[in-house]
Coordinates of C-alpha atoms and ligand atoms in Angstrom, one line a residue:
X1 CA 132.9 156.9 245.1
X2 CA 131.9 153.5 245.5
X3 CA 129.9 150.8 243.7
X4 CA 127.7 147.5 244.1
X5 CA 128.6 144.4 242.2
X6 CA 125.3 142.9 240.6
X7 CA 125.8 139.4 239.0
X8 CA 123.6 137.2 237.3
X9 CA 124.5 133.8 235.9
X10 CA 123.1 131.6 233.3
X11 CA 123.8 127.7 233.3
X12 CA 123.5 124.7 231.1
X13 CA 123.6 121.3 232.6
X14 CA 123.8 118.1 230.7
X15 CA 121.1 115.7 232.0
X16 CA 121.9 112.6 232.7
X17 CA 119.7 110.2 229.9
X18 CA 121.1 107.2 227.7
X19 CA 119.5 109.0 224.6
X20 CA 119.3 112.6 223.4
X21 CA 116.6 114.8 223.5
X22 CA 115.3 114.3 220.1
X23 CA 116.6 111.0 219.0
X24 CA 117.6 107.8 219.7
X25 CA 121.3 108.1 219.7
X26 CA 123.5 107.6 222.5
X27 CA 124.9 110.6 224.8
X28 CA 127.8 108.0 226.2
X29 CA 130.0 110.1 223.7
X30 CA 133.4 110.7 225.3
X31 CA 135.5 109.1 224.4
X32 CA 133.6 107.7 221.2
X33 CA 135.0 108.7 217.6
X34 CA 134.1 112.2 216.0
X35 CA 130.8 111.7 214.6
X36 CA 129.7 107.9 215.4
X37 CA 126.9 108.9 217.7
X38 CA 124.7 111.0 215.0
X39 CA 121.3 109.6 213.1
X40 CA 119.6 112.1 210.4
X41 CA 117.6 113.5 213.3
X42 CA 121.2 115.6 215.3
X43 CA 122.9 115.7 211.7
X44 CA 120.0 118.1 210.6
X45 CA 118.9 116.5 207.6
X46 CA 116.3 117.3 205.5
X47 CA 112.9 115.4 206.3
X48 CA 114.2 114.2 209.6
X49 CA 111.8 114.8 212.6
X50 CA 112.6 115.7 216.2
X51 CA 110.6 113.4 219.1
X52 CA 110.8 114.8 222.6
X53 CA 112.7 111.8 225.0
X54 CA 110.0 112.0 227.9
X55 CA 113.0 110.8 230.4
X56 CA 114.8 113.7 229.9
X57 CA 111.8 116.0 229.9
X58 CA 111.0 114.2 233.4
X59 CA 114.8 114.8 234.5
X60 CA 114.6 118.9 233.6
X61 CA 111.2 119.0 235.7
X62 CA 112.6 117.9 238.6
X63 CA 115.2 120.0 238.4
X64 CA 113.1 122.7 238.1
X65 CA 111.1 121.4 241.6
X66 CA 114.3 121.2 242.8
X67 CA 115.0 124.9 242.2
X68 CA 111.0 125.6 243.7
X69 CA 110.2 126.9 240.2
X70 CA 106.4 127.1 239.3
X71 CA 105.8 124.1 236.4
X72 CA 103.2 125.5 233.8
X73 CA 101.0 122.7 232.6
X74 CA 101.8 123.6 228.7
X75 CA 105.4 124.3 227.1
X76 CA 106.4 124.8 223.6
X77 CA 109.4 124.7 221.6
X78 CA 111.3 127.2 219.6
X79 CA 113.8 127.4 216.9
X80 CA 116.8 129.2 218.2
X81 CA 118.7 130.8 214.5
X82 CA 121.8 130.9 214.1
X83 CA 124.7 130.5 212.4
X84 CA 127.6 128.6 213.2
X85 CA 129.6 125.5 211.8
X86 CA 128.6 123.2 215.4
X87 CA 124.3 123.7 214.7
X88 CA 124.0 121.6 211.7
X89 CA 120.2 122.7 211.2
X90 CA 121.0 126.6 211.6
X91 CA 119.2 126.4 214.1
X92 CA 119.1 125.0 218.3
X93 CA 115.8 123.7 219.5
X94 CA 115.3 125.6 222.4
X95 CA 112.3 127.2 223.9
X96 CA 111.6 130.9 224.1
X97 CA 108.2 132.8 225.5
X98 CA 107.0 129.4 227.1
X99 CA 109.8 127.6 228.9
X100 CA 108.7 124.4 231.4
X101 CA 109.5 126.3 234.5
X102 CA 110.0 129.8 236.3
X103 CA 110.2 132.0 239.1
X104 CA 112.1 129.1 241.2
X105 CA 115.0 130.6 244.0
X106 CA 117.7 128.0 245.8
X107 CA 120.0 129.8 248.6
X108 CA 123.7 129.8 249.5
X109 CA 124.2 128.2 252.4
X110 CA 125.7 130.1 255.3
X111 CA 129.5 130.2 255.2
X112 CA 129.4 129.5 259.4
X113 CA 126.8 128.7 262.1
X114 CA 125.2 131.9 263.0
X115 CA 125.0 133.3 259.3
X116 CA 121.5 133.4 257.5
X117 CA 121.1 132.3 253.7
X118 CA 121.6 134.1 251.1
X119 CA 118.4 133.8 248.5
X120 CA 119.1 133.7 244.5
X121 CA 115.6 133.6 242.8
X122 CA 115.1 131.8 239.8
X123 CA 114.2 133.7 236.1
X124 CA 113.4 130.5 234.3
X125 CA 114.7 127.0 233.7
X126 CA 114.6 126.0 230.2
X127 CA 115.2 122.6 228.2
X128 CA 116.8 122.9 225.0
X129 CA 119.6 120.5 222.7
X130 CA 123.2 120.9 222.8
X131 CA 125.0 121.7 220.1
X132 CA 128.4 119.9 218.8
X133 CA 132.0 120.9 218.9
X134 CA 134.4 122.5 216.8
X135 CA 137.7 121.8 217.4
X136 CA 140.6 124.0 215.9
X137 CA 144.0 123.1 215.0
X138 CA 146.3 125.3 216.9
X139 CA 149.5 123.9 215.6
X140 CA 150.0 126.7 213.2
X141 CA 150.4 124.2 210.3
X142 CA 146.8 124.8 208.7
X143 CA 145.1 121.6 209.3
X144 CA 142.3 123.7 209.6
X145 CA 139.2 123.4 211.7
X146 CA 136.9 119.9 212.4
X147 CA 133.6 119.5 213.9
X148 CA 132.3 116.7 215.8
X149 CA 128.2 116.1 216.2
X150 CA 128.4 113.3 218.5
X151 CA 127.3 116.3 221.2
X152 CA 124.7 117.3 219.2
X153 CA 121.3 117.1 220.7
X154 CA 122.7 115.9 224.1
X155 CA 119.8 117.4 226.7
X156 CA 120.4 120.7 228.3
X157 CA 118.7 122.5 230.9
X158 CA 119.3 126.0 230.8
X159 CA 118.5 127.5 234.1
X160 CA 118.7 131.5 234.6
X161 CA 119.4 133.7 238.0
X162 CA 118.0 137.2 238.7
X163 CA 120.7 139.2 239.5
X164 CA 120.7 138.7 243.0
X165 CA 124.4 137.6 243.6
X166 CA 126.4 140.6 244.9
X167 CA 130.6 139.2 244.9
X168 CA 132.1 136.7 243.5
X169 CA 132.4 134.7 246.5
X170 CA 128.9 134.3 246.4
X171 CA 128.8 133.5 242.8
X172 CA 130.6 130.7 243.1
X173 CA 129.2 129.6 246.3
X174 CA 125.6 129.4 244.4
X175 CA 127.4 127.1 241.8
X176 CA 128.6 124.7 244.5
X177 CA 125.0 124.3 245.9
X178 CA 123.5 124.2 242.6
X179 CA 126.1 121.1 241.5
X180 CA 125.3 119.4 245.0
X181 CA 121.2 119.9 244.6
X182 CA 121.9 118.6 241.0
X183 CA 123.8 115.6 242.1
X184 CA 121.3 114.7 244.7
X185 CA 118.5 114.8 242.3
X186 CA 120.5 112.6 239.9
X187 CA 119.5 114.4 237.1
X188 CA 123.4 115.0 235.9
X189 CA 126.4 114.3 237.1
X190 CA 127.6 117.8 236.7
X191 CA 131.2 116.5 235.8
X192 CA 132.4 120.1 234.7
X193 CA 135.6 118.8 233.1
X194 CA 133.9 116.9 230.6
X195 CA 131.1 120.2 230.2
X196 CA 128.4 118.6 232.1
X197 CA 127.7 122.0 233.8
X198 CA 129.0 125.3 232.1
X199 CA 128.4 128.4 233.4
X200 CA 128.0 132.1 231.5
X201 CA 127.7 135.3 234.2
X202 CA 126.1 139.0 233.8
X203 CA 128.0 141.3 234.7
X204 CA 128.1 145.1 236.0
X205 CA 128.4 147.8 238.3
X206 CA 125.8 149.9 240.3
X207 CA 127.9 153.2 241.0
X208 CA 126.8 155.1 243.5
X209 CA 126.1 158.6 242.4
X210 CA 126.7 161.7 244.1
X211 CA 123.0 162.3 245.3
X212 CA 122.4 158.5 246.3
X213 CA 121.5 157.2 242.5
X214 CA 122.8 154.0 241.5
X215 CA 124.2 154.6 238.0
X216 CA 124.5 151.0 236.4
X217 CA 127.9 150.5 234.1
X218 CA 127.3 148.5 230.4
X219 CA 126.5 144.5 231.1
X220 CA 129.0 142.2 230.3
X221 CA 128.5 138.4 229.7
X222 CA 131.5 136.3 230.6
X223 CA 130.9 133.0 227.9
X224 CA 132.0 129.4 229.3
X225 CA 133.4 129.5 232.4
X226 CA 133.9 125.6 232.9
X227 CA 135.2 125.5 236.7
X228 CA 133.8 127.0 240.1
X229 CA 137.6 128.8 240.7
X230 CA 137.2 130.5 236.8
X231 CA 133.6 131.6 237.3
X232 CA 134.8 133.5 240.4
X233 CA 137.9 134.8 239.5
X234 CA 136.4 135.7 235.9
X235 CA 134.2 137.9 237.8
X236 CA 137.0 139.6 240.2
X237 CA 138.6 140.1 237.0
X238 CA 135.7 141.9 235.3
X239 CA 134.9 144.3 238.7
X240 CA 138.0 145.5 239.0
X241 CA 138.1 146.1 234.8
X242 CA 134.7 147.5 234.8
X243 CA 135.2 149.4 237.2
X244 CA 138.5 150.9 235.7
X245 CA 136.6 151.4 232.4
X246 CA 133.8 153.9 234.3
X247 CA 136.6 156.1 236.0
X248 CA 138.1 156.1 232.4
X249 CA 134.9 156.7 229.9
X250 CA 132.0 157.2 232.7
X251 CA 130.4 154.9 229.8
X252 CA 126.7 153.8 231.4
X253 CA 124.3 151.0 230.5
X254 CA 122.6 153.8 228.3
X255 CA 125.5 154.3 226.0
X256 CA 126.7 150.6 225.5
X257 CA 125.5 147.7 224.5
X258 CA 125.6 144.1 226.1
X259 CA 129.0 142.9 225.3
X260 CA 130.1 139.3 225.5
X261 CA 133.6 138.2 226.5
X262 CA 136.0 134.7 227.5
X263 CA 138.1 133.9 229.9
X264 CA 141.6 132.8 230.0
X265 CA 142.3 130.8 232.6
X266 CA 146.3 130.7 232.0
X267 CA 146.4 134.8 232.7
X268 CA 143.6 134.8 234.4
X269 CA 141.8 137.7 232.4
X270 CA 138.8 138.3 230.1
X271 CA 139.2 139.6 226.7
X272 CA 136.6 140.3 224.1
X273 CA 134.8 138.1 221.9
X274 CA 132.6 138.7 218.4
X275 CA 129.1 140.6 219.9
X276 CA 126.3 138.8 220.6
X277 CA 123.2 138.7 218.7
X278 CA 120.0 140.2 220.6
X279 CA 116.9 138.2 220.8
X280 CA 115.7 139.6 218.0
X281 CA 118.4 138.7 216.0
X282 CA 118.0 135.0 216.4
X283 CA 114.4 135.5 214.9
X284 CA 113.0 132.5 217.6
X285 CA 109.6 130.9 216.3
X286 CA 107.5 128.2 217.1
X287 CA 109.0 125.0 216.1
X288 CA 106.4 123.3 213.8
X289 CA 108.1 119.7 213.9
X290 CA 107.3 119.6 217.4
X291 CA 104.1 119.3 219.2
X292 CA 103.9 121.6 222.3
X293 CA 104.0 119.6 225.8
X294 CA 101.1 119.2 228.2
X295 CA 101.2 117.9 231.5
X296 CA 98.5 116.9 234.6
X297 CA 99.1 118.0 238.3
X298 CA 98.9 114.3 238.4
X299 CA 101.8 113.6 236.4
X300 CA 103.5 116.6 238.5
X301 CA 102.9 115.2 241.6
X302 CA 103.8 111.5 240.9
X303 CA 107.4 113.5 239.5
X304 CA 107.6 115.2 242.9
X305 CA 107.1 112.4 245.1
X306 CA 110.2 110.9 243.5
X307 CA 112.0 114.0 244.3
X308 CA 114.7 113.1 247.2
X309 CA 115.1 115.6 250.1
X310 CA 118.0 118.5 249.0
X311 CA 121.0 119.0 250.8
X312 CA 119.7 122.2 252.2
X313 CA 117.1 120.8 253.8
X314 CA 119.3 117.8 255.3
X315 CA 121.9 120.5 256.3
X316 CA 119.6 121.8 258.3
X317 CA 118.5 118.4 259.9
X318 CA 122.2 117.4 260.2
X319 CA 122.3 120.6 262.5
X320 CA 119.4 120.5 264.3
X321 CA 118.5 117.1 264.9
X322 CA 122.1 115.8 265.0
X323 CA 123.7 118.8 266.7
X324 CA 126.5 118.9 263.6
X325 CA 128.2 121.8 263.0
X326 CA 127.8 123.8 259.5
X327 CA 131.3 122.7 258.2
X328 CA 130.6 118.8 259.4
X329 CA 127.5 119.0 258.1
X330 CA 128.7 119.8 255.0
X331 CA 131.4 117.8 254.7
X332 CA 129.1 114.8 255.1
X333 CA 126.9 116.2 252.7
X334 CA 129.6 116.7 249.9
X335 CA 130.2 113.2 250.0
X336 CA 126.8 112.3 248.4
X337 CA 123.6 111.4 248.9
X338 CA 124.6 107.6 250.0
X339 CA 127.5 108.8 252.5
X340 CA 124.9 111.3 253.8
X341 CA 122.2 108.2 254.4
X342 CA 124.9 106.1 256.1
X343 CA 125.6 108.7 258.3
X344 CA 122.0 109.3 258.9
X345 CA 121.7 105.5 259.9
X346 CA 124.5 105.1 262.1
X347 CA 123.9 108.5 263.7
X348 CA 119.7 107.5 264.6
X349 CA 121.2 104.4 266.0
X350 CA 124.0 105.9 268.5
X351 CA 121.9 108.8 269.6
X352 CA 125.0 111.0 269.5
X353 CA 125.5 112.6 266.2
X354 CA 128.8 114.5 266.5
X355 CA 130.5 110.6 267.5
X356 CA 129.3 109.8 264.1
X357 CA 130.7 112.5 262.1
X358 CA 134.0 112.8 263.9
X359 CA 134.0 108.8 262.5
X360 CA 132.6 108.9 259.4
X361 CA 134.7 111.8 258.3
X362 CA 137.9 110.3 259.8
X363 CA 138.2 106.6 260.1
X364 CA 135.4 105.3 257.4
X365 CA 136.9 108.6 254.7
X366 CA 140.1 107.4 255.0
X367 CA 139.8 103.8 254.5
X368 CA 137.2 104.4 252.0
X369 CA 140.0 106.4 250.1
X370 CA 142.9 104.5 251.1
X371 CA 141.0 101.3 249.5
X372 CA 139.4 103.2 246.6
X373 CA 136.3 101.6 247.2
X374 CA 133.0 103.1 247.1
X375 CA 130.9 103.1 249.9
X376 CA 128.6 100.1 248.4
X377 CA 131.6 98.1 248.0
X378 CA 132.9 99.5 252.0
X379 CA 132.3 95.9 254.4
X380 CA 131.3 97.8 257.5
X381 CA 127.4 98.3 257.3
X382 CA 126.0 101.0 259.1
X383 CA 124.1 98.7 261.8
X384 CA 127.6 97.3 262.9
X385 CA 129.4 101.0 263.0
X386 CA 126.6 102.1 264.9
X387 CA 127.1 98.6 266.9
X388 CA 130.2 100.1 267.4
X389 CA 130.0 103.2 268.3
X390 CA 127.5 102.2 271.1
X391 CA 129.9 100.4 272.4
X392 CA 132.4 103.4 272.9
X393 CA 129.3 105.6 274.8
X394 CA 128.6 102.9 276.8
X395 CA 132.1 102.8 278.1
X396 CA 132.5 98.9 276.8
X397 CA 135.2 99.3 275.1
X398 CA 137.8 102.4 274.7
X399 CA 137.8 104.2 272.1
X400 CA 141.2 103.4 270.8
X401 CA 140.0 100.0 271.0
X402 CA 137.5 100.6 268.6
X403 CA 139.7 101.9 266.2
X404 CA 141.4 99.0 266.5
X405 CA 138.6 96.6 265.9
X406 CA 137.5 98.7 263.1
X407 CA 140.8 98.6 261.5
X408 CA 141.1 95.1 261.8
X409 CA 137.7 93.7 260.5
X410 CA 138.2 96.2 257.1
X411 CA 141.9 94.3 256.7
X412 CA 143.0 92.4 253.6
X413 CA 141.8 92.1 250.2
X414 CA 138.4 91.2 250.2
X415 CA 137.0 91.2 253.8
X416 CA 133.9 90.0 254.9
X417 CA 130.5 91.5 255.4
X418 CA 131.3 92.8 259.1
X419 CA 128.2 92.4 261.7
X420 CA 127.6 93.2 265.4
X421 CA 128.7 89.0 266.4
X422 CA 131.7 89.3 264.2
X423 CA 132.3 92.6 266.5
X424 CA 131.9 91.3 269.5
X425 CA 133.6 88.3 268.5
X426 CA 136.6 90.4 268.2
X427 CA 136.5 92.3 271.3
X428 CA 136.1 89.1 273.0
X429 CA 139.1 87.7 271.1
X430 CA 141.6 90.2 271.8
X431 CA 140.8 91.0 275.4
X432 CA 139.1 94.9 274.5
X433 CA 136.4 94.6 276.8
X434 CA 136.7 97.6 279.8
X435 CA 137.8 96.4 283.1
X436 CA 134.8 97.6 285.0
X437 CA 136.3 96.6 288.3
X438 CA 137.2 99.9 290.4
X439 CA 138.4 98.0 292.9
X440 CA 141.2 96.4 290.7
X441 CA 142.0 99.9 289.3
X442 CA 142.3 101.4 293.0
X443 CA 144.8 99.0 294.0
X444 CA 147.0 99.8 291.2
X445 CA 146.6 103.6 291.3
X446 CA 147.6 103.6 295.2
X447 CA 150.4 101.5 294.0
X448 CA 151.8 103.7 291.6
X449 CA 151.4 106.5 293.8
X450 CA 153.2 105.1 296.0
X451 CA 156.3 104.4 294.1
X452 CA 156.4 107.8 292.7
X453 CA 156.9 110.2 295.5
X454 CA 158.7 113.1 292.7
X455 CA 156.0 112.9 290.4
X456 CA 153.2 113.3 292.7
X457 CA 155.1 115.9 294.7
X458 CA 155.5 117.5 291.1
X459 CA 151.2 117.2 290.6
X460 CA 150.3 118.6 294.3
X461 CA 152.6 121.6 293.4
X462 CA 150.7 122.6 290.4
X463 CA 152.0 120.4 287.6
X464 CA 149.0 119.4 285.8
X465 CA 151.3 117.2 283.2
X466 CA 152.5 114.5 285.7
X467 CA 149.4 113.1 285.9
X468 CA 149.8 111.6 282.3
X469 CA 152.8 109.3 283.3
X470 CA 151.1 108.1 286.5
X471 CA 148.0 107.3 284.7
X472 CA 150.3 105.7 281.8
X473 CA 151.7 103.2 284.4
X474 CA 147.6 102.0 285.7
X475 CA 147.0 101.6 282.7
X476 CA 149.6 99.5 281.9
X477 CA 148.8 97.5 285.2
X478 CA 145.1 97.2 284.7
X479 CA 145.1 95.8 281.1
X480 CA 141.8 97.0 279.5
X481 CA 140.9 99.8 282.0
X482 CA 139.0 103.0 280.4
X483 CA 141.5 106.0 280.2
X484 CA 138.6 108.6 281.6
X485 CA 137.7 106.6 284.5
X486 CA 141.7 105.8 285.4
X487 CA 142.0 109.6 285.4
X488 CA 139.5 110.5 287.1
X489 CA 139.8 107.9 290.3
X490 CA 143.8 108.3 290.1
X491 CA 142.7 112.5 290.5
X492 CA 140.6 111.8 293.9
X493 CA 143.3 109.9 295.4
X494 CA 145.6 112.4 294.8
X495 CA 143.6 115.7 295.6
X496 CA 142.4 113.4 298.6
Ligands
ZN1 ZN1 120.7 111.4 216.6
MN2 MN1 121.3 128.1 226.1

């Protein structure tokens, strides 16, 4: 027997707005003191009223354009009831029937060149408040249980999958995309250790029957997974369990109920948590504090033309119009949106993409690293790289010399602004410029020839290798003369 996997995930995302989404007060919580960033409104007190913060309304639609969800013109909201000592009203401001956006999709990028992409439609996105956070003494020595509201009312998006994803590989793979689509649209900064982006998956089997049916095991709902490495091996975890479980009870989706479970990362297991509430159980209505939202196709399309281009569809210009690779493409991409325009720059201006990658992922990274500076504080502006680099394909200078130049001009504590004089300036300077004169570089190769009868006896007999030391002595006769074109003449005269 045998089975599919079917996964679904759901996944809250803290946008990224000064205020939260019903009041005034600050979301720059961490690392303020428990409770300091609440106002009547988030504490849930009586008479208080909610008032929609149109910036982060504006910040969940584009996240829903991002995600190619349809935007309805009119949303409501809906009171979420529950209870629990971290939802000071009782109940979460959420929205139910009528949420902002649906039926949206955003694909895995293929793992290698050659694959295809993998597409994960899009239930719904949702915009609802976040609630606070208990935390529990675990010291054993009863100091009991405290709650902090400062995370109260913090804008969440809530966006839902179908349950398209198949392994957990996948699963997380979607995550990853999602985070980078999320970071390029600036809406959050999707900084999971501090909850930014939290992630709950669906899961269950599809067991193949006997006579071709698909028998589909109980769902399970694996809470909080706050990391891209729990979410998938939560899952692993869960197929292997599940999957255990059916052989044991042959339990289907018909005989159980929707279960929820954690995860603990230190043994690297699930385990069972109080059951969930239905929908009906948390007895949603119409929120009568707040008035529903309408918007224009106007208003929708001034939001969209804000929208910058996603990753996927710069990975796909990286590769065709740049000739990248999947994996340098991405690399570039992972870096951000400004790393990603830097290299665009430098990569229209040299013509020769892969040059620009193999730099900006090698020399720029690691100075950028080594330096800890960001890429606005980085002194090389992509004109003068490109600058640079032109002067590499146009055989001007080597491209060890390069490195060199570039290495130099990015020296000492606070360099300056480099430009394409102050380059130039440099290669003049230090004596990098090519030797372009053949004639100079024949002389010396017939001279090393000639004093090194064993070593081109050892080349004409089939050893490729002494060619290196006989082109290491030209070169160190002809100061400045290009590696390739050394080779290559020093190669003639010997096969001639
Ligand atoms: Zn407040
Ligand atoms: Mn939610």
């Amino acid at each position: 027997m045998s089975y599919d996997v079917i996964i679904g995930l759901e996944v809250h995302v803290q946008l990224q707005t000064q205020t939260k989404v019903f009041c005034g007060c600050s979301t720059a919580f961490n690392p303020q003191a428990p409770n300091t960033q609440t106002c009547p409104t988030c504490l849930g007190l009586p008479g208080a009223l909610p008032v929609l913060n149109k910036k982060a309304f504006e910040l969940a639609v584009q996240t829903a354009m991002g995600l190619n969800c349809e935007i309805p013109l009119f949303t409501k909201w809906d009171r979420k009831q529950y209870f629990y000592p971290d939802l000071p009203k009782g109940y979460q401001i959420s929205q139910y029937d009528l949420p902002f956006s649906r039926n949206g999709h955003l694909d895995i990028p293929p793992a290698t060149d050659g694959d295809t992409p993998i597409r994960v439609r899009i239930l719904r996105a949702h915009l609802e408040e976040d609630a606070g956070k208990n935390l529990h003494d675990e010291s054993g020595r009863g100091a009991g249980s405290m709650i902090d509201l400062n995370r109260a009312g913090t804008p969440l998006v809530e966006i839902v999958t179908e349950p398209d994803l198949r392994n957990a590989m996948s699963a997380r793979r979607f995550l990853e995309e999602l985070r980078l689509l999320l970071v390029y649209l600036g809406v959050s900064d999707c900084n999971m250790q501090e909850g930014s982006l939290r992630c709950d998956a669906n899961v269950n089997l599809h067991v193949h029957g006997p006579d071709g049916t698909k028998i589909p095991t109980p769902i399970v709902e694996v809470k909080n997974l706050n990391s891209f490495r729990f979410t998938e091996q939560a899952i692993e975890f869960e197929v292997a369990r599940q999957w255990e479980q059916y052989q044991k009870t042959g339990q289907t989706i018909h005989d159980a109920p929707k279960v929820t479970r954690g995860f603990d990362p230190d043994r690297g297991m699930t385990y069972a948590l109080r059951e969930k509430e239905e929908a009906a159980d948390y007895r949603y209505f119409p929120d009568p504090d707040l008035v529903p939202v309408t918007v224009t196709e106007e208003q929708l399309s001034l939001w969209r033309s804000r929208l910058v281009e996603s990753p996927a569809s710069r990975r796909e210009r990286f590769r065709q119009e740049y000739g990248l690779s999947l994996y340098d493409a991405q690399v570039i991409l992972d870096q951000g949106v400004l790393f990603a325009d830097y290299f665009e720059q430098v990569a229209s201006q040299t013509k020769d993409g892969k040059q620009a990658a193999n730099w900006l992922t090698q020399e720029v990274q690691r100075v950028l690293n080594d330096r800890r500076w960001t890429l606005t504080e980085f002194p090389f502006p992509a004109p003068a790289l490109g600058h640079l680099l032109s002067l590499v394909s146009t055989k001007k200078i080597t491209g060890k010399s390069a490195k060199d130049v570039f290495n130099l001009l990015v020296e000492g504590d606070e360099p300056e602004v480099v430009t394409s004089e102050t380059i130039d300036a440099t290669i003049a300077e230090r004596g990098l410029a090519l030797v372009e004169d053949t004639g100079a570089i024949d002389m010396a190769i017939a001279d090393v020839i000639g004093r090194n009868p064993k070593a081109v006896q050892d080349f004409r007999s089939g050893k490729q290798a002494a060619a290196g030391a006989l082109i290491g002595q030209v070169m160190k006769a002809v100061k400045g003369a290009d590696p390739q074109s050394v080779r290559e003449r020093l190669l003639k005269q010997l096969e001639g």
